[in-house]
Coordinates of C-alpha atoms and ligand atoms in Angstrom, one line a residue:
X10 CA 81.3 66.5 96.2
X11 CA 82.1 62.6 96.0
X12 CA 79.1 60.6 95.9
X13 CA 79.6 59.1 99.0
X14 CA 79.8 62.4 100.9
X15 CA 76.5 63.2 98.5
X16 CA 75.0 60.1 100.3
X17 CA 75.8 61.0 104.0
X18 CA 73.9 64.5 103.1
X19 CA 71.0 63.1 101.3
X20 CA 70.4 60.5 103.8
X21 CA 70.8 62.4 106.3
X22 CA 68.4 64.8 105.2
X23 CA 65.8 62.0 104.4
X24 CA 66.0 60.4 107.4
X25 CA 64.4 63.3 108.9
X26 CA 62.1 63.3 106.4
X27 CA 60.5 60.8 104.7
X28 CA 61.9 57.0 105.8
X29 CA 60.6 55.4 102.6
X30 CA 62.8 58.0 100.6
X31 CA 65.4 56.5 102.7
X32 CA 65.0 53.3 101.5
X33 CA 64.9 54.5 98.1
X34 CA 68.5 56.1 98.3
X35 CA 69.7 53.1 99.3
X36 CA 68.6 51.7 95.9
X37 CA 70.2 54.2 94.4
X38 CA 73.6 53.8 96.0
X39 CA 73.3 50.2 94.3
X40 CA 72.0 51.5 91.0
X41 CA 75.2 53.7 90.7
X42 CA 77.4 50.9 91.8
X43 CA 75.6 48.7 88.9
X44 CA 76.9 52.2 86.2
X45 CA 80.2 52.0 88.0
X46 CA 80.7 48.7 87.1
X47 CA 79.8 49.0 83.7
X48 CA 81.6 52.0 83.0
X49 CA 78.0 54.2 82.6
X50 CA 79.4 56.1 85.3
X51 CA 82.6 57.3 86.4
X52 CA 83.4 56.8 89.5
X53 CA 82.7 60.5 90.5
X54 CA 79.0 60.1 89.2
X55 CA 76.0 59.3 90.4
X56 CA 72.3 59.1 89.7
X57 CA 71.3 60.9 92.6
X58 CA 73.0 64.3 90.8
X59 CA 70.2 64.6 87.7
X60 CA 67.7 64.6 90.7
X61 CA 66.1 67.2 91.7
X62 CA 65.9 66.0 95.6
X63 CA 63.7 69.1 97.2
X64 CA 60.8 70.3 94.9
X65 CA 60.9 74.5 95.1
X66 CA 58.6 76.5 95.5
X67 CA 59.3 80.3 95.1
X68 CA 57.4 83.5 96.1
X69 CA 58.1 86.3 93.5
X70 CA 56.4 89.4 93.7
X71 CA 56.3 93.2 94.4
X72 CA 57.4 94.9 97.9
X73 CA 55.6 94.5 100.4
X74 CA 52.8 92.0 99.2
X75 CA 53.1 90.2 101.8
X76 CA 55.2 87.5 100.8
X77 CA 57.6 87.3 103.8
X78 CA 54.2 87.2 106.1
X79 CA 52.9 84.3 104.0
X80 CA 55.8 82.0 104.4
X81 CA 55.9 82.7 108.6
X82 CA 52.6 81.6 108.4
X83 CA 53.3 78.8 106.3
X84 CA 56.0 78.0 108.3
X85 CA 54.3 78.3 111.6
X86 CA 56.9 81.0 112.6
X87 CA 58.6 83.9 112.3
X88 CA 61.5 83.0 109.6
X89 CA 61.6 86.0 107.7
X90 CA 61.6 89.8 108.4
X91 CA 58.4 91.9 107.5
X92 CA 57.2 95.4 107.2
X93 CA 56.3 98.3 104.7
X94 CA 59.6 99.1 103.8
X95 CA 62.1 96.7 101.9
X96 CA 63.3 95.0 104.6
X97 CA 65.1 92.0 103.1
X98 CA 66.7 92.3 100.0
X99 CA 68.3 89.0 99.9
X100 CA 66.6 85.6 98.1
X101 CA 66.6 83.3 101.0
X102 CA 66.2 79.8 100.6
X103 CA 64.4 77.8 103.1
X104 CA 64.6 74.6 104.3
X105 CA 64.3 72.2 106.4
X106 CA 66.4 71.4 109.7
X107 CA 66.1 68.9 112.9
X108 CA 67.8 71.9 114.3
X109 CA 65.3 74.1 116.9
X110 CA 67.0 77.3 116.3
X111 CA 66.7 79.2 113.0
X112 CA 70.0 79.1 111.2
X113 CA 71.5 81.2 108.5
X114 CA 74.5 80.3 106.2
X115 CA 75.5 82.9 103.6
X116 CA 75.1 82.7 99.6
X117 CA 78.0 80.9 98.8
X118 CA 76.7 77.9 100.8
X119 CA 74.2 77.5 98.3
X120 CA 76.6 78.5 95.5
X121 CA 78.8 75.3 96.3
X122 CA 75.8 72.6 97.1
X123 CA 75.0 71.0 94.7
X124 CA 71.9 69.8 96.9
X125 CA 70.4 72.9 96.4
X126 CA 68.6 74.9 93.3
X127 CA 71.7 77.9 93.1
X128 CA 74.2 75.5 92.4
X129 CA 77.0 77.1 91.1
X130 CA 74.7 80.6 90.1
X131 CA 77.9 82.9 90.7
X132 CA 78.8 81.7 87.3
X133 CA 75.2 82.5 85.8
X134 CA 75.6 85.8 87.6
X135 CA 78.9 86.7 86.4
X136 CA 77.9 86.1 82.8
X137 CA 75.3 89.2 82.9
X138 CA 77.0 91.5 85.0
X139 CA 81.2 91.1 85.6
X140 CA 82.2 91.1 88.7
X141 CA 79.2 90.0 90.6
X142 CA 79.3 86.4 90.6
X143 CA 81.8 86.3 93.4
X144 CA 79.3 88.9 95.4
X145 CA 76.9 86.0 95.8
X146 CA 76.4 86.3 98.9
X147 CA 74.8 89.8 98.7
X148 CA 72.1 88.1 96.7
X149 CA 71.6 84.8 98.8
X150 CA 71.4 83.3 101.9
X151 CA 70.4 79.9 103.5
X152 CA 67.9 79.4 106.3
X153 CA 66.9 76.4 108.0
X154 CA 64.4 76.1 109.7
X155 CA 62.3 73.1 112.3
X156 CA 59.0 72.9 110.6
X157 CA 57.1 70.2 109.2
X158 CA 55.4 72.4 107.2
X159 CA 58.8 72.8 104.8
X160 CA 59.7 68.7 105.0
X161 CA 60.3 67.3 101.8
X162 CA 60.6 71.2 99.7
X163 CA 62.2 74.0 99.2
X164 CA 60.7 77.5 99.9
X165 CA 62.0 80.6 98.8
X166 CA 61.8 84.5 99.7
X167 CA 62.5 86.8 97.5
X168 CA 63.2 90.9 97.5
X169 CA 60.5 92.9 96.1
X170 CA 60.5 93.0 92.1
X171 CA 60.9 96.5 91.1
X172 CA 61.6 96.4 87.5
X173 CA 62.7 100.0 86.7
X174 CA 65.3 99.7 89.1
X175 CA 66.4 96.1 88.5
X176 CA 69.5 95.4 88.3
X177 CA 70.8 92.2 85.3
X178 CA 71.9 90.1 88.6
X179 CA 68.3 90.1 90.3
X180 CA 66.5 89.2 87.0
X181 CA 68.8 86.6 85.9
X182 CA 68.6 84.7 89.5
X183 CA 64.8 85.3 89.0
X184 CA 64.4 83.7 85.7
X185 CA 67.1 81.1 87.1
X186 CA 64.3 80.3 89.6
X187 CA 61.4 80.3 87.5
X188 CA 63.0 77.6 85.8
X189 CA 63.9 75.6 88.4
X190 CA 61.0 75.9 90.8
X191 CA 58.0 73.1 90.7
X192 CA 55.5 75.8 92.2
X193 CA 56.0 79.6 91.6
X194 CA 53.5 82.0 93.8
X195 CA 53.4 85.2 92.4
X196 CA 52.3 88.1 94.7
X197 CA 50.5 91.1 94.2
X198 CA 48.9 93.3 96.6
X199 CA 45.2 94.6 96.4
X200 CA 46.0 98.4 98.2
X201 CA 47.0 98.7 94.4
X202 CA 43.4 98.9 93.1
X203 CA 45.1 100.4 89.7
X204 CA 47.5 97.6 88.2
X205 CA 48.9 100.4 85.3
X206 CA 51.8 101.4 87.5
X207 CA 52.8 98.0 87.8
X208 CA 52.8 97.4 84.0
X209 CA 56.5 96.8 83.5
X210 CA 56.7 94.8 86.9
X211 CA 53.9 92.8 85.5
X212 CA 55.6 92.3 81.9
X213 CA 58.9 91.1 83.7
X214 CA 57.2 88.6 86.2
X215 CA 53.9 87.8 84.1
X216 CA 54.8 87.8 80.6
X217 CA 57.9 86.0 80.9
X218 CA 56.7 83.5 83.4
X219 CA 53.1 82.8 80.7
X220 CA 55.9 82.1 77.9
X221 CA 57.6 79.6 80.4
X222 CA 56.9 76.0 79.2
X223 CA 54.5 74.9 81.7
X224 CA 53.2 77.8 82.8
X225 CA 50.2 75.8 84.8
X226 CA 53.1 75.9 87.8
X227 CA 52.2 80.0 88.2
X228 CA 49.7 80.9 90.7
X229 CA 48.9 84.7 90.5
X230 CA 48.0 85.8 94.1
X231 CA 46.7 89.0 94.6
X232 CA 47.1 89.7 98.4
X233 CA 45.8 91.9 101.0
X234 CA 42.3 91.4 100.4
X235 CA 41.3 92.6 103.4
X236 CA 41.9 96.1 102.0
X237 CA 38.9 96.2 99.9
X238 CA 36.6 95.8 102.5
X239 CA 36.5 100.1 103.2
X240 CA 35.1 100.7 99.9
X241 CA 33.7 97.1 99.7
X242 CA 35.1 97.1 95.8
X243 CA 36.5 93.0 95.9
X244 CA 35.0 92.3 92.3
X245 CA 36.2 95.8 91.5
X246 CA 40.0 95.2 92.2
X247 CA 40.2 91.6 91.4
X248 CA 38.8 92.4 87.6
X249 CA 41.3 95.0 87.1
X250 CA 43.9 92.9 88.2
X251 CA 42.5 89.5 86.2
X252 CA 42.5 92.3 83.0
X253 CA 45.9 93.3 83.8
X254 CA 47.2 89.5 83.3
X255 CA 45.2 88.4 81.4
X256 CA 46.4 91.2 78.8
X257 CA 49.1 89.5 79.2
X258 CA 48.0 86.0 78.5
X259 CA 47.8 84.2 82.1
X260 CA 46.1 81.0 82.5
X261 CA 43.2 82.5 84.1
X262 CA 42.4 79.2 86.7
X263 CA 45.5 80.4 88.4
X264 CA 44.4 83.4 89.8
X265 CA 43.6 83.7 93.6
X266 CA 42.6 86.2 95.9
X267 CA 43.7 86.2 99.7
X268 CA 44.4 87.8 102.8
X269 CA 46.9 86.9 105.9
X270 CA 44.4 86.6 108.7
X271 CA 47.2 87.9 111.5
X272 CA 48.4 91.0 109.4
X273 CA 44.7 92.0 108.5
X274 CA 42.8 95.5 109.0
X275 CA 40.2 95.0 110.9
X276 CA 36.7 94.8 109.4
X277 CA 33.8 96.6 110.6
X278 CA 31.2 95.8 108.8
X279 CA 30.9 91.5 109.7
X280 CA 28.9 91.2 106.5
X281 CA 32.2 92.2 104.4
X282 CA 34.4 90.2 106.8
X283 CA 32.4 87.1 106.7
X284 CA 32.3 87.2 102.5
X285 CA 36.3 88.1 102.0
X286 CA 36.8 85.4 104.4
X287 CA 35.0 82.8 103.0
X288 CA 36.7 83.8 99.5
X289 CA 40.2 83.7 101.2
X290 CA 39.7 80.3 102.6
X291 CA 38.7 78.8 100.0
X292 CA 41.7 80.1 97.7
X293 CA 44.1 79.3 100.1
X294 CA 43.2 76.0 100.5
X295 CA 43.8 75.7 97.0
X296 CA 47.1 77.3 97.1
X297 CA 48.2 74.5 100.3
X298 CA 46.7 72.3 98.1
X299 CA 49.1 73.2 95.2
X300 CA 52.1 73.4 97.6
X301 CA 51.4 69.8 99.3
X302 CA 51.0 68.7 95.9
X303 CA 54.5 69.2 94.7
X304 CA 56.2 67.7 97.5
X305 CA 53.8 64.8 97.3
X306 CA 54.8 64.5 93.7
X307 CA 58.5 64.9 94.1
X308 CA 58.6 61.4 96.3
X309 CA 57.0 59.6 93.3
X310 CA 59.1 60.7 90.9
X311 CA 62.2 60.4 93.0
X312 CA 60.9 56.3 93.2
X313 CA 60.0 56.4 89.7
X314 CA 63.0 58.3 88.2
X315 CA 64.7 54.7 90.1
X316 CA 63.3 53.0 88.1
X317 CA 63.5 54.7 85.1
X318 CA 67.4 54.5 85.6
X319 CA 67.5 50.3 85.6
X320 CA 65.1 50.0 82.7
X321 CA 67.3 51.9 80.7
X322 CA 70.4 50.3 81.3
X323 CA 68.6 46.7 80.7
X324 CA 66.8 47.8 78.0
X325 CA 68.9 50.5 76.1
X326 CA 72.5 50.3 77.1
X327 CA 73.7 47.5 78.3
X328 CA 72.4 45.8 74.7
X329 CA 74.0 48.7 72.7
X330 CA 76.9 48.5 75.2
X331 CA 77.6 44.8 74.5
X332 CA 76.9 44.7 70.7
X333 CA 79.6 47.4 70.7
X334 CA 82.2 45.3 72.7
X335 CA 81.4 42.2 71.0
X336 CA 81.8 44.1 67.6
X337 CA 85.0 45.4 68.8
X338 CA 86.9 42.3 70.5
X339 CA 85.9 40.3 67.0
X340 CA 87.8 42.7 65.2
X341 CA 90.9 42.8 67.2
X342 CA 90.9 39.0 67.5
X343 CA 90.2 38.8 63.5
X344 CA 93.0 41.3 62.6
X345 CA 95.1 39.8 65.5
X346 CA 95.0 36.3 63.9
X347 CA 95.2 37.8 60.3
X348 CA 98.6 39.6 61.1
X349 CA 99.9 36.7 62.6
X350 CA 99.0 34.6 59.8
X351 CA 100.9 36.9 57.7
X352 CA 104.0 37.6 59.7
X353 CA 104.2 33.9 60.0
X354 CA 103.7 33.1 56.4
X355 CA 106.2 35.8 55.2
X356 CA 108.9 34.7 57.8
X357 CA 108.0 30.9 56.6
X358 CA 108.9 31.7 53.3
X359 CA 111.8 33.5 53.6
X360 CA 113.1 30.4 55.7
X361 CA 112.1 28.5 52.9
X362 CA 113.3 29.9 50.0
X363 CA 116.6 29.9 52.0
X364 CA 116.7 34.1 51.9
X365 CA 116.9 34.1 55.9
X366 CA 119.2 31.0 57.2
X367 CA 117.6 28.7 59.3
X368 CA 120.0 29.0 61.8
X369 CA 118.5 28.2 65.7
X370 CA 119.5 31.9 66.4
X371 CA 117.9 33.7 63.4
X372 CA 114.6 31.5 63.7
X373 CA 114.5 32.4 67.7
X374 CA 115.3 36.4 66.8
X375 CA 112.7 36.4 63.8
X376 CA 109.7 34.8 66.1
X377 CA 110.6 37.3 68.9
X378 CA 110.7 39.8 67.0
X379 CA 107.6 39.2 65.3
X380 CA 105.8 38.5 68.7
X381 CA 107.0 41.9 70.3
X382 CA 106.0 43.7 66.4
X383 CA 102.1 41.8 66.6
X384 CA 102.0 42.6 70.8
X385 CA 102.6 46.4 69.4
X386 CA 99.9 46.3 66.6
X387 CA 97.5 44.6 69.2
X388 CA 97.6 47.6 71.2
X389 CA 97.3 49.8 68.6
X390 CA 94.5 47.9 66.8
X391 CA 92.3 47.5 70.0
X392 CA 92.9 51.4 70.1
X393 CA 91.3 52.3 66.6
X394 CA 88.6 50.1 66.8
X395 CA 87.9 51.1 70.7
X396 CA 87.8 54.4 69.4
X397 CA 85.2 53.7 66.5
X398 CA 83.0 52.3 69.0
X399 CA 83.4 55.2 71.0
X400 CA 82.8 57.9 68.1
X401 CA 79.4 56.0 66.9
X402 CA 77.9 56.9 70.4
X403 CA 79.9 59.9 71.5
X404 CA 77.0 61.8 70.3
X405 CA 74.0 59.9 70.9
X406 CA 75.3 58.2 74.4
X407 CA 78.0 60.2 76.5
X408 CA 77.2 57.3 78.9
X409 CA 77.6 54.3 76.5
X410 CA 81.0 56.3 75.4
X411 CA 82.0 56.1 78.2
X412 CA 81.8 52.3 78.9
X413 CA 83.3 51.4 75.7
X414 CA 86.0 53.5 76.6
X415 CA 86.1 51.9 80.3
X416 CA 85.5 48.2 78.9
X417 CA 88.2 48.3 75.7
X418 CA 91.0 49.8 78.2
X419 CA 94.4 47.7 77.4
X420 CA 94.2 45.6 80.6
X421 CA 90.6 44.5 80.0
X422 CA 90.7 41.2 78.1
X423 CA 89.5 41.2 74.7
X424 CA 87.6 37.7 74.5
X425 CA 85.8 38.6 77.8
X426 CA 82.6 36.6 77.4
X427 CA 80.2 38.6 76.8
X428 CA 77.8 35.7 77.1
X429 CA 74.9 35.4 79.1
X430 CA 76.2 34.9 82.9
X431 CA 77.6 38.1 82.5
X432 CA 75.0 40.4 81.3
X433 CA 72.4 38.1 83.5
X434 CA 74.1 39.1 86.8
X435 CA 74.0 42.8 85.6
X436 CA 70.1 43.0 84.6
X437 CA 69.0 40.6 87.6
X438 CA 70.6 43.0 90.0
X439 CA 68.3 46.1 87.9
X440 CA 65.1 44.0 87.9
X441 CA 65.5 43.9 92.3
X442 CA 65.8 47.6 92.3
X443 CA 63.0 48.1 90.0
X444 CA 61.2 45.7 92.4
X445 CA 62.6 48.0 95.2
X446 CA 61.0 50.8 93.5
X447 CA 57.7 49.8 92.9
X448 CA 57.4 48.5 96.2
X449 CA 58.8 52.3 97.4
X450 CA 55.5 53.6 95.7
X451 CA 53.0 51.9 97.2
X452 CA 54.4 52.4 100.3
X453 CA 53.7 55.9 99.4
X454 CA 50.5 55.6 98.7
X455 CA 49.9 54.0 102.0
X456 CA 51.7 57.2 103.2
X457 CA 49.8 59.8 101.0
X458 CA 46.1 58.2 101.9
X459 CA 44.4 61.6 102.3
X460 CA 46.0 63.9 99.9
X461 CA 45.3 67.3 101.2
X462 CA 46.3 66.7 104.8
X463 CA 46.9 70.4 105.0
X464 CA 42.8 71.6 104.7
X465 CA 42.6 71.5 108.4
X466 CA 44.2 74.6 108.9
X467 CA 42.2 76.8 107.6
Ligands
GDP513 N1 46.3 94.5 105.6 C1 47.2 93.6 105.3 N2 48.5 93.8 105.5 C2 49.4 92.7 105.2 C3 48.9 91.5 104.7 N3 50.0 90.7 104.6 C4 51.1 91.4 104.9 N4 50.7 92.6 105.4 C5 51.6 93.7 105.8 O1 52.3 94.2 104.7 C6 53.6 94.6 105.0 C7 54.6 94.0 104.1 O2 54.6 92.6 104.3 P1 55.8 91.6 104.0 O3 55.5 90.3 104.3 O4 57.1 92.2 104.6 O5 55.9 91.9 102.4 P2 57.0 91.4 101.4 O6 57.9 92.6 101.1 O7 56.3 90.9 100.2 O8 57.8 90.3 102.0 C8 53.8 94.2 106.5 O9 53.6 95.4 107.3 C9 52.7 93.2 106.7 O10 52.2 93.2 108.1 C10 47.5 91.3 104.5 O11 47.0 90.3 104.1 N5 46.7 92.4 104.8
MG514 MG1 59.9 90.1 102.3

């Protein structure tokens, strides 16, 4: 995808989402021309692809705990497929779409956006299991879907984790979401009072996910509540369960207990109802809270990461990039002038000491012959030194490489000034998008006044 085409989508998307983000891509379209110019970039490249534009959240968990009924209801409609028996084995990402109806686009769209978190996961999948990368689309699918509730994120369904049957393909795209999500709910389901038949589902979505790096992104939802209320065992079940991760080293303030109010038994006794109620509402307000959170979060750092971008480049490159260049054009002029000096000199004294004949002919072949033979070196020495620039930061800066590379090319002069007007232009054109950005964040504050806009619901 060029990164104009990436534009259209992006803005696009944002304009039915969140204006202010609007604004901010604009920034960014002028931020990449800035790296164009420079060389940072290629021309192919932008900013806007190290971003992650739509914070995910994923629902992992067993079959049939309830995970496809929680999205509808987050979702305010029925997306998703549910029932007792495994009813959709697909991951299904969702998002959001001005679009009324509900529309679904196979695996490989996902597999070729780079918009989106599967990205190119046919290759992951063919690395684990041969011949299944180019079966994405048994794995995958794209929904969108009209609801404000999924503006500015990414949800995802998955199938039901089954470890003993597992196959390499599932658990790889699982881990591959794991990693890339921003909120990761984890669902179990409470008509298992007796977690020890889970153990190795629990190892494979617990223990990995309490290794993962910042493991404070895992809720651990056990579901279904409303089943405890025959045998009126809540604290029962939920300490089994809490023992059964926390064996397993779970950050314990992650742990919730809930029920989906639609898909509920009914409760005789109002007593029980009116306690697992009070329990579920509070959890699950934490929970929306968590979920609201991310996508708040993502429009600050999309602002921020702006800015991020411009204070590099005047603070970090573009000073490395320039001592580079200058380094490099003095050596080509000084070895340019040297050569000459000698060429000259030793055709000077062979005139002189009458060796070459000072003939009008021989004096007009020598100097043209030593213009074309210093013309040659010049591009040659330009070259070498160009590429000693480029070797000191081919490790430490692809991007700083890369503009040495662009800057040295053999059209580009050599004495280009890299004086102040230059470099001036460059950084006052970051410092207004910087401006931009931090003007982008307050507008979100304004936006964002009262955080948890979501408590209402329940
Ligand atoms: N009693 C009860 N049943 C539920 C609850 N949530 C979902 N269910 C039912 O459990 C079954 C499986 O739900 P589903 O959402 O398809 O589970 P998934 O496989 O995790 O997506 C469906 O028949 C739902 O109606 C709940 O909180 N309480
Ligand atoms: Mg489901």
């Amino acid at each position: 995808m060029t990164p104009n085409e990436r534009y259209k989508k992006l803005k696009q998307h944002l304009k039915e989402e969140n204006p202010v983000l609007l604004d901010v891509i604009n920034e960014y379209e002028n931020l990449d021309k800035v790296a164009h110019s420079l060389g940072l970039l290629a021309q192919d490249e932008s900013y806007t692809a190290n971003i992650s534009w739509w914070p995910l959240i994923s629902i992992l968990g067993t079959f049939s705990a309830g995970k496809s009924t929680f999205i509808n209801e987050y979702l305010g409609q029925k997306v998703q497929q549910s029932g007792n028996q495994a009813v959709d084995d697909k991951f299904t990402v969702i998002c959001y779409s001005n679009n009324e109806k509900v529309t679904t686009l196979p695996g490989l769209a996902l597999d070729a956006d780079p918009r989106f978190p599967f990205y190119n996961i046919s290759e992951e999948v063919e690395k684990v299991e041969q011949g299944e990368g180019s079966r994405v689309n048994l794995y995958l699918q794209l929904k969108t879907v009209k609801s404000d509730a999924i503006k500015g994120g990414i949800l995802i369904d998955s199938p039901g984790f089954d470890a003993d049957s597992q196959r390499d393909s599932i658990l790889r795209i699982t881990s591959h979401i794991i990693d890339m999500s921003d909120l990761v709910l984890i669902f179990f389901d409470a008509r298992h009072p007796e977690p020890g038949a889970m153990r190795d589902t629990l190892e494979h979505l617990v223990g990995k996910t309490v290794r993962h790096r910042d493991g404070d992104k895992i809720l651990y939802i056990l579901n279904q509540i409303d089943t405890t209320a025959r045998e009126d065992n809540l604290e029962d079940v939920i300490g089994s369960w809490q023992r059964a991760l926390s064996q397993k080293g779970l950050i314990s303030g992650n742990f919730f207990a809930i029920y989906s109010e639609e898909a509920m038994n009914p409760i005789d006794d109002p007593s029980i109802a009116e306690r697992l109620k009070r329990k579920r509402d509070e959890d699950l307000n934490h929970i929306l809270e968590r979920m609201e959170g991310v996508k708040v979060e993502r429009a600050y750092r999309i602002s921020k990461a702006l800015e991020d971008f411009a204070k590099d480049i005047i603070n970090n490159k573009l000073p490395k990039l320039r001592e580079s260049l200058s380094r490099w054009g003095k050596r080509v002029v000084i070895t340019d002038t040297l050569l000459s000096l000698i060429f000259i000199g030793g055709a000077g004294a062979l005139f002189m000491t009458g060796i070459l004949p000072t003939s009008v002919e021989v004096i007009g072949g020598i100097s043209a012959a030593i213009t074309v033979l210093i013309i040659f070196i010049h591009f040659k020495v330009r070259k070498v030194y160009a590429n000693l620039e480029i070797k000191r930061w081919a490790e430490k800066d692809q991007a700083i490489a890369k503009a040495i590379e662009y800057n040295t090319k053999w059209f580009r002069p050599v004495l280009r000034v890299w004086g102040k007007g230059w470099s001036q232009r460059v950084v006052d054109k970051l410092e207004n998008i910087m401006d931009y950005s931090r003007a982008a964040i307050r507008k979100l504050n304004d936006q964002f006044v009262s955080p948890a806009g979501k408590e209402s619901e329940t």
